Each structure stands twice: as C-alpha cells, then as structure tokens.
Amino acid sequence: MKIEINGNSLELMIGDITKQSTEAIVNAANGTLMGGGGVDGAIHQAAGSDLVEECKKIREEDLDGNYLRTGKAVITKGYNLPAKFVIHTVGPVWDGNKQSAKERLVHAYNNSLKLAMENRITSVSFPSISTGVYRYPVQLASVVAINAIIDFLQNNTFGKVVLTLFSEKDYQAYEDALKKKLSNL
Ligand code: ADP
C-alpha cells in the first residue's frame, strides 16, 4: 500500500530491510549499539564488521561511553548494505505502561526522521520498532508508528518513507492502522 501526504510518500511492504535501497534504513538497535538479535543482528550481519567499529566509536566519542538512550537516534554509514546510511534508534521495551511506551516510541520515529532530514536524506525504511524482542504489541505499536510518521510528513518536506514489515501479520496490523488514520484525516 502506498499513499501521498503533503508531497511525500508513505509505503507499506513486506520484506527484508537489509535488502532495501532507500538512502537510509533504520535499525531497531539496543542501547549498546553492538548488535544483537532480530533486525539488529541481520543489519550488522549484512553491513559487515565496519559497522560495529563505527558504532563503538560513537559510543566512545559522542556518548562518553554510555548507552544510547531509548528514543534517541544516531547515524552511521551502511557499508556493505544497499542503503548508504543506517540510523540506529532504540525503541522502548514493552512494560505494559501504554502511555510511557507510546511517548518513547514516538520519539524513536521522530528522532530518526529528524536525523535523516538533518543529513539531507530523502528516503528511509523503518522496521517495526519494538515489536520483536521488546514485546510491544504490534496492534498498538503500528498505530503509534503510523501516527508519528504521518504527523511528521504533514509538517515537513521529506521524500519517501517505507515501512518494511517482516510478516503478513505485521503488514496487516500496519495496513489497518494506516486505513484507520486515513479515514480520520
Ligand atoms: P525490537 O528489539 O525493537 O523489538 P526486533 O529486531 O526484535 O526489535 O524486532 C523488530 C521487528 O523487526 C520484528 O517485527 C521482527 O520480525 C522484524 N525483523 C527481523 N528481521 C528483520 C529484517 N531482516 N527486515 C525487516 N524486519 C525484520
């Protein structure tokens, strides 16, 4: 499904984000930036070990050795990926607190999009942040993600946003959320 918003486009598709050739892909990272399971592991695997080296440098030089905090985003090169850049953001771990999880998930999407714009990037692919290992129910996370992305596109001249979902079930959840949002615009 593909729609236009304020001269920008938003597309939902099923696929593997490591194969996406948008200028940037977003990684649902953890605060260590050292890779992990799920989409994070797949991105590090496909990018090659130069990616973890750049992440280490960011941890040491930009974050004073600290973890990247939930909702924040940093950018690296894409190395062996088709995408030129990777934007690493940390989504919230689901703890049943709907309101605080929502706020932190909105920050993750917004800060990723802002960072892309600051770097003059005009196309970006997102995975379904927080709905894997971090256990955020996809029916709820999809509504939050769609609202955050659409609000951003309504207020900015950006380009193209793709949500690359990894299963039919996830795609359905995002498509339902998008259709519902469109009917209320
Ligand atoms: P989180 O820790 O933020 O929950 P996960 O990587 O565990 O991150 O899961 C986020 C989503 O990414 C899940 O829906 C998972 O199925 C999906 N995913 C895993 N691998 C890929 C991939 N290669 N491309 C796109 N999505 C992926």
mmCIF file of C-alpha atoms and ligand atoms in Angstrom:
data_model
loop_
_atom_site.group_PDB
_atom_site.id
_atom_site.type_symbol
_atom_site.label_atom_id
_atom_site.label_comp_id
_atom_site.label_asym_id
_atom_site.label_seq_id
_atom_site.Cartn_x
_atom_site.Cartn_y
_atom_site.Cartn_z
ATOM 1 C CA MET A 1 0.000 0.000 0.000
ATOM 2 C CA LYS A 2 1.314 3.447 -0.915
ATOM 3 C CA ILE A 3 -0.103 6.889 -0.166
ATOM 4 C CA GLU A 4 0.902 10.512 -0.656
ATOM 5 C CA ILE A 5 0.995 13.030 2.176
ATOM 6 C CA ASN A 6 1.866 16.686 1.630
ATOM 7 C CA GLY A 7 4.024 15.792 -1.410
ATOM 8 C CA ASN A 8 5.768 12.970 0.499
ATOM 9 C CA SER A 9 5.106 9.260 0.096
ATOM 10 C CA LEU A 10 4.481 6.538 2.652
ATOM 11 C CA GLU A 11 4.655 2.923 1.572
ATOM 12 C CA LEU A 12 3.996 -0.299 3.488
ATOM 13 C CA MET A 13 5.572 -3.505 2.244
ATOM 14 C CA ILE A 14 6.589 -6.969 3.343
ATOM 15 C CA GLY A 15 10.303 -7.589 3.029
ATOM 16 C CA ASP A 16 13.805 -7.783 4.433
ATOM 17 C CA ILE A 17 15.061 -4.327 5.392
ATOM 18 C CA THR A 18 18.694 -5.299 4.759
ATOM 19 C CA LYS A 19 17.786 -5.511 1.050
ATOM 20 C CA GLN A 20 16.206 -2.041 0.911
ATOM 21 C CA SER A 21 17.858 0.516 -1.318
ATOM 22 C CA THR A 22 16.375 3.607 0.284
ATOM 23 C CA GLU A 23 19.159 6.052 1.154
ATOM 24 C CA ALA A 24 18.879 5.068 4.809
ATOM 25 C CA ILE A 25 17.444 2.177 6.771
ATOM 26 C CA VAL A 26 16.548 2.406 10.439
ATOM 27 C CA ASN A 27 17.875 -0.155 12.874
ATOM 28 C CA ALA A 28 15.823 -1.146 15.925
ATOM 29 C CA ALA A 29 19.012 -1.222 17.971
ATOM 30 C CA ASN A 30 19.654 -1.738 21.648
ATOM 31 C CA GLY A 31 21.472 0.856 23.732
ATOM 32 C CA THR A 32 24.842 -0.859 23.464
ATOM 33 C CA LEU A 33 24.900 -0.312 19.652
ATOM 34 C CA MET A 34 26.897 -3.534 19.484
ATOM 35 C CA GLY A 35 24.335 -5.544 17.511
ATOM 36 C CA GLY A 36 22.016 -8.228 18.843
ATOM 37 C CA GLY A 37 19.192 -10.409 17.614
ATOM 38 C CA GLY A 38 16.313 -9.728 15.230
ATOM 39 C CA VAL A 39 16.625 -6.921 12.730
ATOM 40 C CA ASP A 40 19.679 -5.521 14.545
ATOM 41 C CA GLY A 41 21.602 -8.756 14.045
ATOM 42 C CA ALA A 42 20.504 -9.002 10.415
ATOM 43 C CA ILE A 43 21.647 -5.421 9.692
ATOM 44 C CA HIS A 44 25.050 -5.910 11.338
ATOM 45 C CA GLN A 45 25.488 -9.224 9.522
ATOM 46 C CA ALA A 46 24.719 -7.689 6.138
ATOM 47 C CA ALA A 47 26.681 -4.456 6.707
ATOM 48 C CA GLY A 48 29.867 -6.203 7.837
ATOM 49 C CA SER A 49 32.132 -5.584 10.824
ATOM 50 C CA ASP A 50 32.971 -1.981 9.883
ATOM 51 C CA LEU A 51 29.519 -1.102 11.195
ATOM 52 C CA VAL A 52 30.219 -2.249 14.745
ATOM 53 C CA GLU A 53 33.538 -0.389 14.642
ATOM 54 C CA GLU A 54 31.788 2.874 13.777
ATOM 55 C CA CYS A 55 29.185 2.191 16.488
ATOM 56 C CA LYS A 56 31.952 1.644 19.046
ATOM 57 C CA LYS A 57 33.469 4.973 18.069
ATOM 58 C CA ILE A 58 30.113 6.724 18.516
ATOM 59 C CA ARG A 59 29.713 5.151 21.962
ATOM 60 C CA GLU A 60 33.184 6.299 22.999
ATOM 61 C CA GLU A 61 33.341 9.722 21.371
ATOM 62 C CA ASP A 62 29.771 11.020 21.178
ATOM 63 C CA LEU A 63 28.090 9.210 24.069
ATOM 64 C CA ASP A 64 31.016 9.326 26.565
ATOM 65 C CA GLY A 65 30.943 5.541 26.816
ATOM 66 C CA ASN A 66 27.244 5.491 27.744
ATOM 67 C CA TYR A 67 24.403 3.569 26.129
ATOM 68 C CA LEU A 68 22.225 5.262 23.511
ATOM 69 C CA ARG A 69 19.088 6.192 25.417
ATOM 70 C CA THR A 70 15.606 4.986 24.467
ATOM 71 C CA GLY A 71 14.031 7.210 21.830
ATOM 72 C CA LYS A 72 17.358 8.719 20.664
ATOM 73 C CA ALA A 73 18.970 8.131 17.258
ATOM 74 C CA VAL A 74 22.461 8.160 15.743
ATOM 75 C CA ILE A 75 23.644 7.720 12.154
ATOM 76 C CA THR A 76 26.389 5.599 10.588
ATOM 77 C CA LYS A 77 27.385 4.576 7.105
ATOM 78 C CA GLY A 78 25.773 1.461 5.594
ATOM 79 C CA TYR A 79 29.000 -0.262 4.475
ATOM 80 C CA ASN A 80 28.030 -3.465 2.575
ATOM 81 C CA LEU A 81 24.307 -2.680 2.677
ATOM 82 C CA PRO A 82 22.496 -1.285 -0.376
ATOM 83 C CA ALA A 83 21.454 1.640 1.858
ATOM 84 C CA LYS A 84 24.094 4.351 2.191
ATOM 85 C CA PHE A 85 23.264 5.073 5.843
ATOM 86 C CA VAL A 86 21.930 3.300 8.917
ATOM 87 C CA ILE A 87 20.024 5.275 11.524
ATOM 88 C CA HIS A 88 20.171 3.446 14.835
ATOM 89 C CA THR A 89 17.390 4.117 17.296
ATOM 90 C CA VAL A 90 16.322 2.401 20.499
ATOM 91 C CA GLY A 91 12.638 1.650 20.919
ATOM 92 C CA PRO A 92 11.009 1.116 24.312
ATOM 93 C CA VAL A 93 10.837 -2.294 25.967
ATOM 94 C CA TRP A 94 7.120 -3.025 26.493
ATOM 95 C CA ASP A 95 6.329 -2.974 30.210
ATOM 96 C CA GLY A 96 2.545 -2.673 29.994
ATOM 97 C CA ASN A 97 2.602 1.106 30.563
ATOM 98 C CA LYS A 98 0.808 2.181 27.404
ATOM 99 C CA GLN A 99 1.334 5.935 27.744
ATOM 100 C CA SER A 100 5.051 5.937 28.525
ATOM 101 C CA ALA A 101 5.770 3.286 25.875
ATOM 102 C CA LYS A 102 3.860 5.354 23.324
ATOM 103 C CA GLU A 103 5.807 8.538 24.088
ATOM 104 C CA ARG A 104 9.136 6.767 23.811
ATOM 105 C CA LEU A 105 8.163 5.020 20.573
ATOM 106 C CA VAL A 106 7.075 8.358 19.059
ATOM 107 C CA HIS A 107 10.493 9.788 19.986
ATOM 108 C CA ALA A 108 12.249 6.882 18.266
ATOM 109 C CA TYR A 109 10.366 7.519 14.987
ATOM 110 C CA ASN A 110 10.606 11.328 15.215
ATOM 111 C CA ASN A 111 14.279 11.493 16.124
ATOM 112 C CA SER A 112 15.120 9.049 13.311
ATOM 113 C CA LEU A 113 13.234 11.150 10.765
ATOM 114 C CA LYS A 114 14.760 14.392 12.078
ATOM 115 C CA LEU A 115 18.252 12.930 11.883
ATOM 116 C CA ALA A 116 17.580 11.779 8.321
ATOM 117 C CA MET A 117 16.472 15.290 7.351
ATOM 118 C CA GLU A 118 19.490 16.898 9.024
ATOM 119 C CA ASN A 119 21.644 14.655 6.831
ATOM 120 C CA ARG A 120 19.694 15.612 3.683
ATOM 121 C CA ILE A 121 18.422 12.061 3.326
ATOM 122 C CA THR A 122 15.206 11.879 1.314
ATOM 123 C CA SER A 123 14.263 8.194 1.568
ATOM 124 C CA VAL A 124 14.218 5.965 4.613
ATOM 125 C CA SER A 125 12.944 2.484 5.538
ATOM 126 C CA PHE A 126 11.780 1.556 9.026
ATOM 127 C CA PRO A 127 11.263 -1.883 10.529
ATOM 128 C CA SER A 128 8.518 -2.454 13.097
ATOM 129 C CA ILE A 129 10.449 -0.954 16.035
ATOM 130 C CA SER A 130 9.985 -2.632 19.456
ATOM 131 C CA THR A 131 7.550 -5.353 18.355
ATOM 132 C CA GLY A 132 10.047 -8.245 18.393
ATOM 133 C CA VAL A 133 12.295 -8.949 21.369
ATOM 134 C CA TYR A 134 10.999 -5.759 23.041
ATOM 135 C CA ARG A 135 7.445 -7.259 23.031
ATOM 136 C CA TYR A 136 5.429 -4.104 22.195
ATOM 137 C CA PRO A 137 2.101 -5.489 20.870
ATOM 138 C CA VAL A 138 2.095 -4.861 17.118
ATOM 139 C CA GLN A 139 -1.596 -3.797 17.125
ATOM 140 C CA LEU A 140 -0.645 -0.902 19.425
ATOM 141 C CA ALA A 141 2.837 -0.118 18.047
ATOM 142 C CA SER A 142 1.529 0.085 14.481
ATOM 143 C CA VAL A 143 -0.962 2.828 15.427
ATOM 144 C CA VAL A 144 1.759 4.806 17.212
ATOM 145 C CA ALA A 145 4.208 4.391 14.315
ATOM 146 C CA ILE A 146 1.684 5.398 11.647
ATOM 147 C CA ASN A 147 0.571 8.464 13.630
ATOM 148 C CA ALA A 148 4.155 9.585 14.266
ATOM 149 C CA ILE A 149 5.225 9.169 10.625
ATOM 150 C CA ILE A 150 2.119 10.848 9.199
ATOM 151 C CA ASP A 151 2.373 13.788 11.618
ATOM 152 C CA PHE A 152 5.993 14.239 10.565
ATOM 153 C CA LEU A 153 5.213 14.055 6.836
ATOM 154 C CA GLN A 154 2.328 16.506 7.199
ATOM 155 C CA ASN A 155 4.730 19.033 8.691
ATOM 156 C CA ASN A 156 7.861 18.502 6.595
ATOM 157 C CA THR A 157 9.046 18.221 3.011
ATOM 158 C CA PHE A 158 10.903 14.972 3.318
ATOM 159 C CA GLY A 159 10.532 12.484 0.455
ATOM 160 C CA LYS A 160 9.814 8.814 0.911
ATOM 161 C CA VAL A 161 9.193 6.672 3.989
ATOM 162 C CA VAL A 162 8.872 2.894 3.694
ATOM 163 C CA LEU A 163 7.733 0.583 6.472
ATOM 164 C CA THR A 164 9.343 -2.787 5.760
ATOM 165 C CA LEU A 165 7.365 -5.395 7.647
ATOM 166 C CA PHE A 166 8.719 -8.873 8.170
ATOM 167 C CA SER A 167 5.479 -10.886 8.140
ATOM 168 C CA GLU A 168 2.000 -10.860 6.639
ATOM 169 C CA LYS A 169 0.585 -10.466 10.157
ATOM 170 C CA ASP A 170 2.665 -7.345 10.845
ATOM 171 C CA TYR A 171 1.778 -5.934 7.423
ATOM 172 C CA GLN A 172 -1.932 -6.388 8.191
ATOM 173 C CA ALA A 173 -1.590 -4.554 11.510
ATOM 174 C CA TYR A 174 0.148 -1.569 9.862
ATOM 175 C CA GLU A 175 -2.284 -1.522 6.948
ATOM 176 C CA ASP A 176 -5.256 -1.496 9.342
ATOM 177 C CA ALA A 177 -3.652 1.337 11.334
ATOM 178 C CA LEU A 178 -2.987 3.339 8.154
ATOM 179 C CA LYS A 179 -6.511 2.865 6.773
ATOM 180 C CA LYS A 180 -7.986 3.931 10.098
ATOM 181 C CA LYS A 181 -5.742 7.016 10.239
ATOM 182 C CA LEU A 182 -6.650 8.000 6.658
ATOM 183 C CA SER A 183 -10.353 7.751 7.391
ATOM 184 C CA ASN A 184 -9.846 10.225 10.256
ATOM 185 C CA LEU A 185 -7.667 12.780 8.430
HETATM 186 P P1 ADP B 1 12.985 -4.868 18.976
HETATM 187 O O1 ADP B 1 14.083 -5.265 19.910
HETATM 188 O O2 ADP B 1 12.919 -3.373 18.742
HETATM 189 O O3 ADP B 1 11.677 -5.475 19.348
HETATM 190 P P2 ADP B 1 13.408 -6.886 16.879
HETATM 191 O O4 ADP B 1 14.507 -6.928 15.887
HETATM 192 O O5 ADP B 1 13.363 -7.979 17.892
HETATM 193 O O6 ADP B 1 13.471 -5.424 17.559
HETATM 194 O O7 ADP B 1 12.023 -6.867 16.123
HETATM 195 C C1 ADP B 1 11.537 -5.759 15.418
HETATM 196 C C2 ADP B 1 10.822 -6.242 14.187
HETATM 197 O O8 ADP B 1 11.778 -6.468 13.151
HETATM 198 C C3 ADP B 1 10.072 -7.571 14.340
HETATM 199 O O9 ADP B 1 8.794 -7.427 13.730
HETATM 200 C C4 ADP B 1 10.921 -8.559 13.543
HETATM 201 O O10 ADP B 1 10.135 -9.601 12.986
HETATM 202 C C5 ADP B 1 11.432 -7.660 12.457
HETATM 203 N N1 ADP B 1 12.598 -8.112 11.684
HETATM 204 C C6 ADP B 1 13.531 -9.041 11.998
HETATM 205 N N2 ADP B 1 14.422 -9.160 10.998
HETATM 206 C C7 ADP B 1 14.053 -8.292 10.012
HETATM 207 C C8 ADP B 1 14.550 -7.949 8.705
HETATM 208 N N3 ADP B 1 15.635 -8.516 8.213
HETATM 209 N N4 ADP B 1 13.870 -6.991 8.000
HETATM 210 C C9 ADP B 1 12.769 -6.385 8.484
HETATM 211 N N5 ADP B 1 12.268 -6.663 9.703
HETATM 212 C C10 ADP B 1 12.891 -7.604 10.454
#
